[in-house]
PDB file of C-alpha atoms (C1' of nucleotides) in Angstrom:
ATOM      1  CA  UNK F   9     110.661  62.420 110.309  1.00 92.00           C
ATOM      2  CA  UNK F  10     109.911  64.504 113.121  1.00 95.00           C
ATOM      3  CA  UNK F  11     109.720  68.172 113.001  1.00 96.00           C
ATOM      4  CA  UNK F  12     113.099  68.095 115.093  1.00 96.00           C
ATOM      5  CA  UNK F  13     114.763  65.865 113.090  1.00 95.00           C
ATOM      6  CA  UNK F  14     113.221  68.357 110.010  1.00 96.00           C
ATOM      7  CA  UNK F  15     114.651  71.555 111.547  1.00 96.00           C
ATOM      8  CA  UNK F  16     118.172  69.950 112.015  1.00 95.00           C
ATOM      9  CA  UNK F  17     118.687  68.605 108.770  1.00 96.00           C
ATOM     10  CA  UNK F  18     117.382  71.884 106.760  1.00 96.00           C
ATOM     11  CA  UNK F  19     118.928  74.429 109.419  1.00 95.00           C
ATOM     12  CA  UNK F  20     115.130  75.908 109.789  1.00 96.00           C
ATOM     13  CA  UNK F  21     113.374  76.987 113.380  1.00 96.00           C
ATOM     14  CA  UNK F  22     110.860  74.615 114.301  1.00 97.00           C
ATOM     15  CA  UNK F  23     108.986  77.926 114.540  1.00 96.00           C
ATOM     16  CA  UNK F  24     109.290  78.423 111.262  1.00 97.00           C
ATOM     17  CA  UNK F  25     108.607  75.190 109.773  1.00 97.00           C
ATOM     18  CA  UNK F  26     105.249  75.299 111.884  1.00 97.00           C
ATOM     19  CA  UNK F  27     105.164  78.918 110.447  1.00 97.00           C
ATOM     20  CA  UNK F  28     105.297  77.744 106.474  1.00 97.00           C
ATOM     21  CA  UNK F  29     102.832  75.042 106.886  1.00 97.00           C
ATOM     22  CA  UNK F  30     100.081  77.760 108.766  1.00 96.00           C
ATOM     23  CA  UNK F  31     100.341  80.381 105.827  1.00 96.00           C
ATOM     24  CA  UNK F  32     100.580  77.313 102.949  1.00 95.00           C
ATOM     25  CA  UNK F  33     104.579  77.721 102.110  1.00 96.00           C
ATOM     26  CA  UNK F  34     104.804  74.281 102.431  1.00 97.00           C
ATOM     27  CA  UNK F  35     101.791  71.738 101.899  1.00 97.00           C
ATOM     28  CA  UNK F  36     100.042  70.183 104.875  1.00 96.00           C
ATOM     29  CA  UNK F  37     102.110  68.139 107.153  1.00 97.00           C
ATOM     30  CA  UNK F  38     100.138  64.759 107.865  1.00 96.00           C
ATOM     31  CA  UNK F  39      99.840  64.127 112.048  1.00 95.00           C
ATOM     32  CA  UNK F  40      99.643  60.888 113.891  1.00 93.00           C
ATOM     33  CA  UNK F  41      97.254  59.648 115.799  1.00 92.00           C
ATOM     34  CA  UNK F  42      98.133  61.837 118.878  1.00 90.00           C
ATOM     35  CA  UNK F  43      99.066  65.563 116.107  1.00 93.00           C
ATOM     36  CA  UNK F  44     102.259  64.960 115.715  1.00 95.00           C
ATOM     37  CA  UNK F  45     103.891  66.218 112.692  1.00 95.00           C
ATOM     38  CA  UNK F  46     105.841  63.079 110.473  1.00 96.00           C
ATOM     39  CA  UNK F  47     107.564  64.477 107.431  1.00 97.00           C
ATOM     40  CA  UNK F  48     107.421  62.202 104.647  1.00 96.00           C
ATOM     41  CA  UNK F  49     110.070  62.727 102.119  1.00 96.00           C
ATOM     42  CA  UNK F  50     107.802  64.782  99.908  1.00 96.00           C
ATOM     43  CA  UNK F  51     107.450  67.012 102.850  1.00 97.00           C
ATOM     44  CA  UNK F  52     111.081  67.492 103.087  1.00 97.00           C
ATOM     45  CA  UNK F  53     111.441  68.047  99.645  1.00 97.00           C
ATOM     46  CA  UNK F  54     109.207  70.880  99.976  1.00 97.00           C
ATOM     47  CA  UNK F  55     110.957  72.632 103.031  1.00 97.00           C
ATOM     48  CA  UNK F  56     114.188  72.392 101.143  1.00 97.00           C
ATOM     49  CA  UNK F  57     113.330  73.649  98.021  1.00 97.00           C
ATOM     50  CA  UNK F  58     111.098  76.449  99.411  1.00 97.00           C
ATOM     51  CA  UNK F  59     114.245  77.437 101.631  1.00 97.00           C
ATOM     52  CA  UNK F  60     116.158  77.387  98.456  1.00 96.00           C
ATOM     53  CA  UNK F  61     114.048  79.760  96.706  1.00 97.00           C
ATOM     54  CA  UNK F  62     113.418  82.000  99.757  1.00 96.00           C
ATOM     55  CA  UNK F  63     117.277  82.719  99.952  1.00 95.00           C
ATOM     56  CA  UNK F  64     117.065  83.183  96.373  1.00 95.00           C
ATOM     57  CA  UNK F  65     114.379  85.987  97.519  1.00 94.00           C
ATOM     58  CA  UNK F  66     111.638  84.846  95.639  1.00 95.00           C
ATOM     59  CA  UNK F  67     108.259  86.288  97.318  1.00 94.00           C
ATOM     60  CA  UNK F  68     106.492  84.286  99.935  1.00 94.00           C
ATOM     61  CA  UNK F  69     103.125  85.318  98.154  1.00 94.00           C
ATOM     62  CA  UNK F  70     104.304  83.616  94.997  1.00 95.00           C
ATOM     63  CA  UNK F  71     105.947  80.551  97.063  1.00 96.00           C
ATOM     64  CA  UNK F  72     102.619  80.185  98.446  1.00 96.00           C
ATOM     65  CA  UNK F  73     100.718  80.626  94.883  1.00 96.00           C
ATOM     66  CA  UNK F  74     102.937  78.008  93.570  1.00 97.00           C
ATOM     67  CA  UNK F  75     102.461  75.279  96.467  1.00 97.00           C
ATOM     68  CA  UNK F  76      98.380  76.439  96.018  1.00 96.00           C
ATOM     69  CA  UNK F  77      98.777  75.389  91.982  1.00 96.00           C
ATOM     70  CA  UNK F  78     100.722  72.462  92.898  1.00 96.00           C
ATOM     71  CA  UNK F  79      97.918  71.261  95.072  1.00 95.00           C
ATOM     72  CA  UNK F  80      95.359  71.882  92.485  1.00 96.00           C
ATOM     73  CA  UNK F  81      96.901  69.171  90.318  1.00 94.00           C
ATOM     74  CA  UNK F  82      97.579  69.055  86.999  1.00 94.00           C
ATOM     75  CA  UNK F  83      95.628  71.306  85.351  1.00 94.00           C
ATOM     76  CA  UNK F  84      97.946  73.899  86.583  1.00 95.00           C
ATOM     77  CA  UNK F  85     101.066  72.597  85.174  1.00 95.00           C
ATOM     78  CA  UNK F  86     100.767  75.078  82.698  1.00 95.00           C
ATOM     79  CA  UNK F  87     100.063  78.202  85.314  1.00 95.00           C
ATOM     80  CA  UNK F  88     102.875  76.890  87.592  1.00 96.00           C
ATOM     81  CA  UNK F  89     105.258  76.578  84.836  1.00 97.00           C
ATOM     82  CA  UNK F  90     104.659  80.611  84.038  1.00 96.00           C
ATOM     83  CA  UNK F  91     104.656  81.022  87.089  1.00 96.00           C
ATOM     84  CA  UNK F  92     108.372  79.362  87.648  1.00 97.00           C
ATOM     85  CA  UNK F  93     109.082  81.216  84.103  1.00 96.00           C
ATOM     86  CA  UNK F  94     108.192  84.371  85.641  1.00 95.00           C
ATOM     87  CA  UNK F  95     109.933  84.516  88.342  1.00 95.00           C
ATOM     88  CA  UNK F  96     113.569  82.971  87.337  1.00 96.00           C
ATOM     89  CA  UNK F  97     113.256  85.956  84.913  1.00 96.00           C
ATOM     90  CA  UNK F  98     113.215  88.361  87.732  1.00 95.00           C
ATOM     91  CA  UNK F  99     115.620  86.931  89.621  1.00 96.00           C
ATOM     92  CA  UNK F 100     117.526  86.659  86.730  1.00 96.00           C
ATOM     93  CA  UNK F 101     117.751  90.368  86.397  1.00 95.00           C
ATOM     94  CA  UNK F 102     118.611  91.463  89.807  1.00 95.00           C
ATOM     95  CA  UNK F 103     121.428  88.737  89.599  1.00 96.00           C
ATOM     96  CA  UNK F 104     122.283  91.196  86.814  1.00 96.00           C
ATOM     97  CA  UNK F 105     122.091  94.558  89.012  1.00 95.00           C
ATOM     98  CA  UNK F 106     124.056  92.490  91.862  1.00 96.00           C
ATOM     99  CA  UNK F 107     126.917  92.000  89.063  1.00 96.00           C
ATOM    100  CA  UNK F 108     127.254  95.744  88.504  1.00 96.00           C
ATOM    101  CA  UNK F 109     127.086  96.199  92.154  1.00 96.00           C
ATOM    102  CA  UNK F 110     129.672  93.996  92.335  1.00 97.00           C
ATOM    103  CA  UNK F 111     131.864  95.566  89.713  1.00 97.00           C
ATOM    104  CA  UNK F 112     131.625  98.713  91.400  1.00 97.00           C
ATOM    105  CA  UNK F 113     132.437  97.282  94.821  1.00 97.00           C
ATOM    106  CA  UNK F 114     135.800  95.799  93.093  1.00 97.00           C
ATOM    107  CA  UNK F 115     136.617  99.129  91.242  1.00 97.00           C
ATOM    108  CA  UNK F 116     136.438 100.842  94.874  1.00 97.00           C
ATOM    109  CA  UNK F 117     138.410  98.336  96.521  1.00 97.00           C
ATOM    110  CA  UNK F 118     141.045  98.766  94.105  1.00 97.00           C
ATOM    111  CA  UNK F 119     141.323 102.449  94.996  1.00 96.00           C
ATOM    112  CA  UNK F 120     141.032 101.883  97.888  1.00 94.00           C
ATOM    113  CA  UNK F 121     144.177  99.691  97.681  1.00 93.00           C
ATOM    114  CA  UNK F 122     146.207 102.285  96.111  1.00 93.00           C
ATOM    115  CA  UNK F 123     145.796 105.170  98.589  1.00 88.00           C
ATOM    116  CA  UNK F 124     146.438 102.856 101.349  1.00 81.00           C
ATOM    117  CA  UNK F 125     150.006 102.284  99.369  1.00 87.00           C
ATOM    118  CA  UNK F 126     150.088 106.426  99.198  1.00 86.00           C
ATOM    119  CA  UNK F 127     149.794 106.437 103.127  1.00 79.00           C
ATOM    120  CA  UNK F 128     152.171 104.180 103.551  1.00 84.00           C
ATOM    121  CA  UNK F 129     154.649 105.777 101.891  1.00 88.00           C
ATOM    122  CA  UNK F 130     153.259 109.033 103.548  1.00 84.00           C
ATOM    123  CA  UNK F 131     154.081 107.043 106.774  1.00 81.00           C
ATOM    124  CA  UNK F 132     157.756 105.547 105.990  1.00 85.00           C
ATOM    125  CA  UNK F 133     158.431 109.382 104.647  1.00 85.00           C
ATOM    126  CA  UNK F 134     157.723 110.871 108.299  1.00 84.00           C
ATOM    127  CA  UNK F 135     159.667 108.237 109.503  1.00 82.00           C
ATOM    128  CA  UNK F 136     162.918 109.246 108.439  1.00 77.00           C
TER     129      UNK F 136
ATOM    130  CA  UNK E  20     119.185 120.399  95.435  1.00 93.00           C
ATOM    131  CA  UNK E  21     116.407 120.146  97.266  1.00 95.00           C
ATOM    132  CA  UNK E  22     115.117 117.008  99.332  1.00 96.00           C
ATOM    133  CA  UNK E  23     112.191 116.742  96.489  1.00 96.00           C
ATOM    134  CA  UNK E  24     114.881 116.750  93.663  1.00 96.00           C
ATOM    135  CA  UNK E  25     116.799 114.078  95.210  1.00 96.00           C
ATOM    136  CA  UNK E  26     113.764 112.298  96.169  1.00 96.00           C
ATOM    137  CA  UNK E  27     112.429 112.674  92.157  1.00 95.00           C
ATOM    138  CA  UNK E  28     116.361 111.914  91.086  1.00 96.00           C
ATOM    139  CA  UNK E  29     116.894 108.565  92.744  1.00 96.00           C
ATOM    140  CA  UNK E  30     113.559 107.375  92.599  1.00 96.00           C
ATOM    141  CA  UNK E  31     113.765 107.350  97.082  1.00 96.00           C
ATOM    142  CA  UNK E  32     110.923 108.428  99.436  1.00 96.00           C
ATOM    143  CA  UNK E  33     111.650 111.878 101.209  1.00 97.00           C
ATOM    144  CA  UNK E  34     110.714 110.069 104.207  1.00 97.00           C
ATOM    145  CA  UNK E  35     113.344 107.624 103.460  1.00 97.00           C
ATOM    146  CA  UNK E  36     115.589 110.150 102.937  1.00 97.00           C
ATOM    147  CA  UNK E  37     115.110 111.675 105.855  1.00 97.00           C
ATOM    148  CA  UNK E  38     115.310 108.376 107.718  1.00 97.00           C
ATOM    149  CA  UNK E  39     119.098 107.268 106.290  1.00 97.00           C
ATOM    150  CA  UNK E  40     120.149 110.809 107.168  1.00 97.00           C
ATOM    151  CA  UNK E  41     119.143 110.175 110.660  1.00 96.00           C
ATOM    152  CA  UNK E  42     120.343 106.602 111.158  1.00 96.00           C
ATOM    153  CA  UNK E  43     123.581 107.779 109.636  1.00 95.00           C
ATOM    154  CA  UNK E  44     123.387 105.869 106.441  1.00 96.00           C
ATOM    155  CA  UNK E  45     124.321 108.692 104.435  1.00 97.00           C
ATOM    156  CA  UNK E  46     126.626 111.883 106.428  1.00 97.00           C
ATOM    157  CA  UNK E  47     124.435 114.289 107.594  1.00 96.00           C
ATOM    158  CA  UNK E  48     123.242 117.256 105.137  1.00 97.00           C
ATOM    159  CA  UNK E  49     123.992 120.751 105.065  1.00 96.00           C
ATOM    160  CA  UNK E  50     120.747 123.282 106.168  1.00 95.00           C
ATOM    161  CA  UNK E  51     120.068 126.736 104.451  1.00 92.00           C
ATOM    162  CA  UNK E  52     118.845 129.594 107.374  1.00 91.00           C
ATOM    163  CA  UNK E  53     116.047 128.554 107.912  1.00 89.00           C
ATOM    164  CA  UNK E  54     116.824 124.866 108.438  1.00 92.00           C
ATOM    165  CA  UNK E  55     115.687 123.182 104.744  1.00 95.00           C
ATOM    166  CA  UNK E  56     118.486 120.365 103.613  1.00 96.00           C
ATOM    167  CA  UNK E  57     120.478 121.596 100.587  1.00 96.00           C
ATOM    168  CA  UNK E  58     121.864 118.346  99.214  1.00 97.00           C
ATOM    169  CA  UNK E  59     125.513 119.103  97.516  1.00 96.00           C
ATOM    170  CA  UNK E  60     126.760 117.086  94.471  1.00 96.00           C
ATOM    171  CA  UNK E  61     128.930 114.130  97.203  1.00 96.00           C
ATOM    172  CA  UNK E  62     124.963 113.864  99.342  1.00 97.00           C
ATOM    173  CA  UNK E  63     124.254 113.178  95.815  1.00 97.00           C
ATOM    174  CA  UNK E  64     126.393 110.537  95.225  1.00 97.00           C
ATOM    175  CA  UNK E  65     125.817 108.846  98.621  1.00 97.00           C
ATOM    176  CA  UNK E  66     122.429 108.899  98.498  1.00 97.00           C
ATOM    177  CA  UNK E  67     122.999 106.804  94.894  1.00 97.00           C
ATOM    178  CA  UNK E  68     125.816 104.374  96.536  1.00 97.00           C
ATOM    179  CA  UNK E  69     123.805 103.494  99.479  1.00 97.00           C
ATOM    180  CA  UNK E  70     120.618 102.826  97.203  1.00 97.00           C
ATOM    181  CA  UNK E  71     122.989 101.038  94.819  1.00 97.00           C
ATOM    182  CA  UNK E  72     124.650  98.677  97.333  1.00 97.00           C
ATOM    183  CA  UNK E  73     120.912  98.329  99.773  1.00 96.00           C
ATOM    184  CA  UNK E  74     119.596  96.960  96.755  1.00 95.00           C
ATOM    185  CA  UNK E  75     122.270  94.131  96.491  1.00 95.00           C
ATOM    186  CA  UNK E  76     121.497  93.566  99.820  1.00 94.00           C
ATOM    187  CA  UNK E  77     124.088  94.291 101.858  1.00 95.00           C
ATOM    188  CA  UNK E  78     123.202  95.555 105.378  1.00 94.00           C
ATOM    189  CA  UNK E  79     122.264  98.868 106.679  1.00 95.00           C
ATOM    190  CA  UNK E  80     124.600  98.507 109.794  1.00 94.00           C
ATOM    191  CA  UNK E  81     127.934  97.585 107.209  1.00 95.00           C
ATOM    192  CA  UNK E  82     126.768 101.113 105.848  1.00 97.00           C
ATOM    193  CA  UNK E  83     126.478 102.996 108.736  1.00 96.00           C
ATOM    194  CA  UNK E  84     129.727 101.489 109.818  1.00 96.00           C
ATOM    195  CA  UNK E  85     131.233 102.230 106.590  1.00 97.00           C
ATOM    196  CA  UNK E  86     130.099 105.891 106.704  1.00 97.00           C
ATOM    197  CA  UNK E  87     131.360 106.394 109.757  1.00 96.00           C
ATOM    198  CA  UNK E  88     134.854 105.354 109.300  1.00 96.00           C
ATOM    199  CA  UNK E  89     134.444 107.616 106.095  1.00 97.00           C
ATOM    200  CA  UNK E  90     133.951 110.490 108.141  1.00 96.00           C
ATOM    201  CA  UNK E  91     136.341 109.639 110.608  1.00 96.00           C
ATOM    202  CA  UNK E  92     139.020 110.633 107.741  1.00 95.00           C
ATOM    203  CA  UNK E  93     142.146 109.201 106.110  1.00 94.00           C
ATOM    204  CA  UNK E  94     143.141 107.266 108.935  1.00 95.00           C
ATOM    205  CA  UNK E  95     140.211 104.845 108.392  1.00 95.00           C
ATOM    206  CA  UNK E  96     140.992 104.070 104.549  1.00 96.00           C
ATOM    207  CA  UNK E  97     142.978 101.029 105.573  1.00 95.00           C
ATOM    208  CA  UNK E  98     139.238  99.829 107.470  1.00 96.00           C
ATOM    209  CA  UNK E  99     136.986 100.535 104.556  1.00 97.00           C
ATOM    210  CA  UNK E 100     138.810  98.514 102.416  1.00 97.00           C
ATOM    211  CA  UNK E 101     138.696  96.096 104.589  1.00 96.00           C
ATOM    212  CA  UNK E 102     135.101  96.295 105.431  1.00 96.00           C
ATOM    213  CA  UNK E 103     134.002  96.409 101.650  1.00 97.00           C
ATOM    214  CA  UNK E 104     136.104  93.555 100.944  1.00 97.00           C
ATOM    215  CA  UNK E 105     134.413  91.651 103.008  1.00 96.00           C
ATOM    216  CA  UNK E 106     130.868  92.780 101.710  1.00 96.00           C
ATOM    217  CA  UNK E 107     132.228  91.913  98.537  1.00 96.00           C
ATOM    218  CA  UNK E 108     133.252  88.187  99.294  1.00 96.00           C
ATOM    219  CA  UNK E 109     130.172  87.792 100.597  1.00 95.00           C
ATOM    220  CA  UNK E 110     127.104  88.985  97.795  1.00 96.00           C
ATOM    221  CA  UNK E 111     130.262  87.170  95.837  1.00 96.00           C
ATOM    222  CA  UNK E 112     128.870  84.157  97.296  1.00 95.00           C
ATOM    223  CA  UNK E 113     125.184  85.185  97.672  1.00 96.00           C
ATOM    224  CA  UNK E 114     125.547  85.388  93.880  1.00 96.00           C
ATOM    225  CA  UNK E 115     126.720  82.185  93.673  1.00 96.00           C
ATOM    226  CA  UNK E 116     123.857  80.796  95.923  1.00 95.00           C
ATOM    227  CA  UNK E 117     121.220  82.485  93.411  1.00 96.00           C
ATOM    228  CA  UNK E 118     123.142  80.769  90.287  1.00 96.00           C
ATOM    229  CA  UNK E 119     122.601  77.898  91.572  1.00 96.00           C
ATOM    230  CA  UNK E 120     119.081  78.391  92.308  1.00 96.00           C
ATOM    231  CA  UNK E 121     118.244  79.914  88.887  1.00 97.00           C
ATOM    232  CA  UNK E 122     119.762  76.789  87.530  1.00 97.00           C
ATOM    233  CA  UNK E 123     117.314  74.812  89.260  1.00 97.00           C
ATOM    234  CA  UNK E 124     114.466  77.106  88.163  1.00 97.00           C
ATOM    235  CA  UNK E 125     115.855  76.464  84.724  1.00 97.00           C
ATOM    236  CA  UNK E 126     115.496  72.758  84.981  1.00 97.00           C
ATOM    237  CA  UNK E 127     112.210  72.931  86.969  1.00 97.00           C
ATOM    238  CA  UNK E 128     110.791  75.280  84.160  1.00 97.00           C
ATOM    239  CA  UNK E 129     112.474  72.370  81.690  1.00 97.00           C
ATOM    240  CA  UNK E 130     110.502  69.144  82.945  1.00 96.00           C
ATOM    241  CA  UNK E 131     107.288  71.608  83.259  1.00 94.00           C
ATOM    242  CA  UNK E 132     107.610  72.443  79.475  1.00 93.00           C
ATOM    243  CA  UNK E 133     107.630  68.700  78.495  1.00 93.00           C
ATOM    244  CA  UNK E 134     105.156  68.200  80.540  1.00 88.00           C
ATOM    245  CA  UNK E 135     102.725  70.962  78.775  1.00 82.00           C
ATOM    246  CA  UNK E 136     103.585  68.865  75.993  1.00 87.00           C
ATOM    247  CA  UNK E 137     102.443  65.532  77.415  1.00 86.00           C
ATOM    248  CA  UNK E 138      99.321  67.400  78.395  1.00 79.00           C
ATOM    249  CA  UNK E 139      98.152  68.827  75.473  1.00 84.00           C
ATOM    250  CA  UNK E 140      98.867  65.616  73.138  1.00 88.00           C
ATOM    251  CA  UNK E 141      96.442  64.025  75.692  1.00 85.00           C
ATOM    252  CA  UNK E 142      94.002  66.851  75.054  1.00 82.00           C
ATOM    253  CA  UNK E 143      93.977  66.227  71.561  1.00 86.00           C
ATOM    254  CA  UNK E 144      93.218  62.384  71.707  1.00 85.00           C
ATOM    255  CA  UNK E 145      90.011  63.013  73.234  1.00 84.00           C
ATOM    256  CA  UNK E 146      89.178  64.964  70.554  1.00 82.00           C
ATOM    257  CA  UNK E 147      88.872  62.133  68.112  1.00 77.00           C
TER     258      UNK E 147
ATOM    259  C1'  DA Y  24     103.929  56.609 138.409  1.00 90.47           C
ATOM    260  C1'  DT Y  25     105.643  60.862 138.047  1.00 90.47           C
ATOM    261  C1'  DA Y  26     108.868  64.144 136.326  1.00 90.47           C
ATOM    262  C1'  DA Y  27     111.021  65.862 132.208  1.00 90.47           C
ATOM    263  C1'  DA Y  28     111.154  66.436 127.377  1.00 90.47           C
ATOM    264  C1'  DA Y  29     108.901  66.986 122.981  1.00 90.47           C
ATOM    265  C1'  DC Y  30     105.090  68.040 120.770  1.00 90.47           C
ATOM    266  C1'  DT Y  31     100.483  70.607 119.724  1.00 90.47           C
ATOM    267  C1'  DT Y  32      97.644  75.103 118.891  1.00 90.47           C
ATOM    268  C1'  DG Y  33      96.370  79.983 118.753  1.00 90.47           C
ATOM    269  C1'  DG Y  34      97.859  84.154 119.415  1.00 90.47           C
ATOM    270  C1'  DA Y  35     101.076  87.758 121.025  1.00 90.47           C
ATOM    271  C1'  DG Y  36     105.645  89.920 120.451  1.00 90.47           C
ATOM    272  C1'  DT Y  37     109.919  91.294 117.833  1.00 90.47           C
ATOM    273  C1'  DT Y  38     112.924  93.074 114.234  1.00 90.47           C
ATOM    274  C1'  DT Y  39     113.912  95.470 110.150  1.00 90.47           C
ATOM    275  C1'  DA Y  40     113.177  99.020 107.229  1.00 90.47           C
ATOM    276  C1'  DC Y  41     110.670 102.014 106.280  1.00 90.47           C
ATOM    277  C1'  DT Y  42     106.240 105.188 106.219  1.00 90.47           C
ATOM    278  C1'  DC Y  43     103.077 108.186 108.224  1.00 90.47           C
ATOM    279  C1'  DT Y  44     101.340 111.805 111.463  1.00 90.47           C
ATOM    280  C1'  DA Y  45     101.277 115.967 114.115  1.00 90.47           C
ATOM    281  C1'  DA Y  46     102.713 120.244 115.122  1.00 90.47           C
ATOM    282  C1'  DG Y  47     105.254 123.809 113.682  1.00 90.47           C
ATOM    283  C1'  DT Y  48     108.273 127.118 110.475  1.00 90.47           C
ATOM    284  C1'  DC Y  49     109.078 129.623 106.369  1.00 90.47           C
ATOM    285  C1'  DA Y  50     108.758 131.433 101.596  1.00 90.47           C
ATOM    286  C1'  DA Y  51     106.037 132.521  97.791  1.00 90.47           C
ATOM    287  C1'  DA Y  52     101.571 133.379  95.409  1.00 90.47           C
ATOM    288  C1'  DC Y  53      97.342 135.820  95.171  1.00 90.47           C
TER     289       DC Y  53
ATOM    290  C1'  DG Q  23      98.462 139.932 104.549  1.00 90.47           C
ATOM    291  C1'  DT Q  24      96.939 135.591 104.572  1.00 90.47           C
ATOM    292  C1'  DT Q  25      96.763 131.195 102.701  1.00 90.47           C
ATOM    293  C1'  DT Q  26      99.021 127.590 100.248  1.00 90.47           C
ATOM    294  C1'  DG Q  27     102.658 124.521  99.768  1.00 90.47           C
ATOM    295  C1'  DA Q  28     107.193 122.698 100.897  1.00 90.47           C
ATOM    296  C1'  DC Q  29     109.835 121.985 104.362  1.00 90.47           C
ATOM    297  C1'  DT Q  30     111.315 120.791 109.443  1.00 90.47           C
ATOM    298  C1'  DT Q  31     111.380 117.547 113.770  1.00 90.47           C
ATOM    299  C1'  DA Q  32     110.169 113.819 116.960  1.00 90.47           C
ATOM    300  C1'  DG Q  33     107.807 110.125 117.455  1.00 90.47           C
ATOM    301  C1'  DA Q  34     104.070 106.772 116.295  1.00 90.47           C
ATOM    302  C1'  DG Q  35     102.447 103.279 113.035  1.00 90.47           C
ATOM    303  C1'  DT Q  36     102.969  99.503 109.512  1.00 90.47           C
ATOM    304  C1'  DA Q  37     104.206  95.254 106.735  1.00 90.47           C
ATOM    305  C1'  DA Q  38     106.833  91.274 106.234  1.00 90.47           C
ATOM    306  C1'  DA Q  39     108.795  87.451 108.167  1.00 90.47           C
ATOM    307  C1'  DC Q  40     109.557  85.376 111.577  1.00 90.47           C
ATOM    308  C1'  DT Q  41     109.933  84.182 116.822  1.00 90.47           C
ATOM    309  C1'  DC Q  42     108.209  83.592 121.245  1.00 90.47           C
ATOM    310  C1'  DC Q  43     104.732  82.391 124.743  1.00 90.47           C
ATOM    311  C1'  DA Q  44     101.042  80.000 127.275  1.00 90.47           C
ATOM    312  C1'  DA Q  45      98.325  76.306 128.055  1.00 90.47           C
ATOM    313  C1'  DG Q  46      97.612  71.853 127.103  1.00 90.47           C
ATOM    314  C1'  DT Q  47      98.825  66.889 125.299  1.00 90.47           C
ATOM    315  C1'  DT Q  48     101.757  62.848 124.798  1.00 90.47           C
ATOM    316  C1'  DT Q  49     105.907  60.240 125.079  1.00 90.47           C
ATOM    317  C1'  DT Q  50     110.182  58.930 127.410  1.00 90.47           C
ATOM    318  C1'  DA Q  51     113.104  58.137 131.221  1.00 90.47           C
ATOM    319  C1'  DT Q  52     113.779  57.047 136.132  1.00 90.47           C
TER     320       DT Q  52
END
DNA sequence: ATAAAACTTGGAGTTTACTCTAAGTCAAAC
DNA sequence: GTTTGACTTAGAGTAAACTCCAAGTTTTAT
């Protein structure tokens, strides 16, 4: 696949793709004969997931630790698997402050909801 | 209080303090005489709900907006529900995003464990 | 065959959200 | 009474994560 091609089908900037590969995001993209970028589906497997866990807000420093392991082989499987352990852990925990944050968004909305019944009975009162 | 209290309090950079105060992000705070901020009890309390809802993400121009229409008065409780309704549909479905990705972690972390496993039963064959 | 489109690289520029600096004021301690 | 420390402002600087640009291929279409 081409980096075009790439960039559609993940919804990523060709500048950004290009990006990932330059700081080691994503593994090494293999050229043709003329340095053209073709995506193999290992490649794309790697742009999607590391979108995935960007938008999850993992770290790009770890991302990139991770795809370094990876390419180390596998005597890192245990390192990477930490790693991975690590990390859903945090993640796992600011899910938890986003459901309080949540909570408290809902509990506001609900007053909210009730004053803007007191105005509009303020409202139909002035009215007659 | 003073700006170092608040800044001790909340666990936020005077500078950072300074800086929401002057983007709007929290309503602007009363000054003693000779010009030193005096936070009140409610600068208190926004300084806590804008930390509280930045951390979940949600973006410094829905808060400025937000503050604004709160200081704009009861005419504009109709808008703020509106507006954190909104917010709150959508880290509804950023949190639903992340679940998924944990869940993937979870089954990434999974096929690494076995694969510890795997390793170290090879390990111990070239011992005999 | 030549113009247009798609790609390459290295490096500069942008945006967001702070964070720091400089220059100055004021109150309190010694 | 002066120096130390906390505060003020306006504006410059920084880090992260892209995003854009320039100059140069190569491929595709006419």
């Amino acid at each position: 696949m081409t980096i075009t091609e790439v960039s559609e089908k993940y919804d990523v900037s060709q500048d950004t793709l290009r990006y990932y590969e330059r700081i080691g995001l994503i593994p090494r993209v293999n050229r043709n004969k003329s340095g053209v970028r073709n995506y193999t589906e290992e490649d794309c497997n790697w742009v999607e997931f590391i979108k995935c866990m960007r938008s999850a807000g993992l770290p790009i420093e770890v991302l990139i630790e991770y795809v370094g392991l990876f390419q180390k082989g596998d005597a890192t499987i245990g390192a990477r698997r930490e790693l991975l352990t690590e990390q859903r852990k945090q993640l796992a925990a600011k899910m938890e402050d986003m459901k309080k944050t949540l909570e408290r968004l809902d509990y506001k909305i609900e007053v909210y909801e009730q004053r803007v019944v007191v105005k509009e009975r303020e409202l139909k009162r002035s009215e007659d």
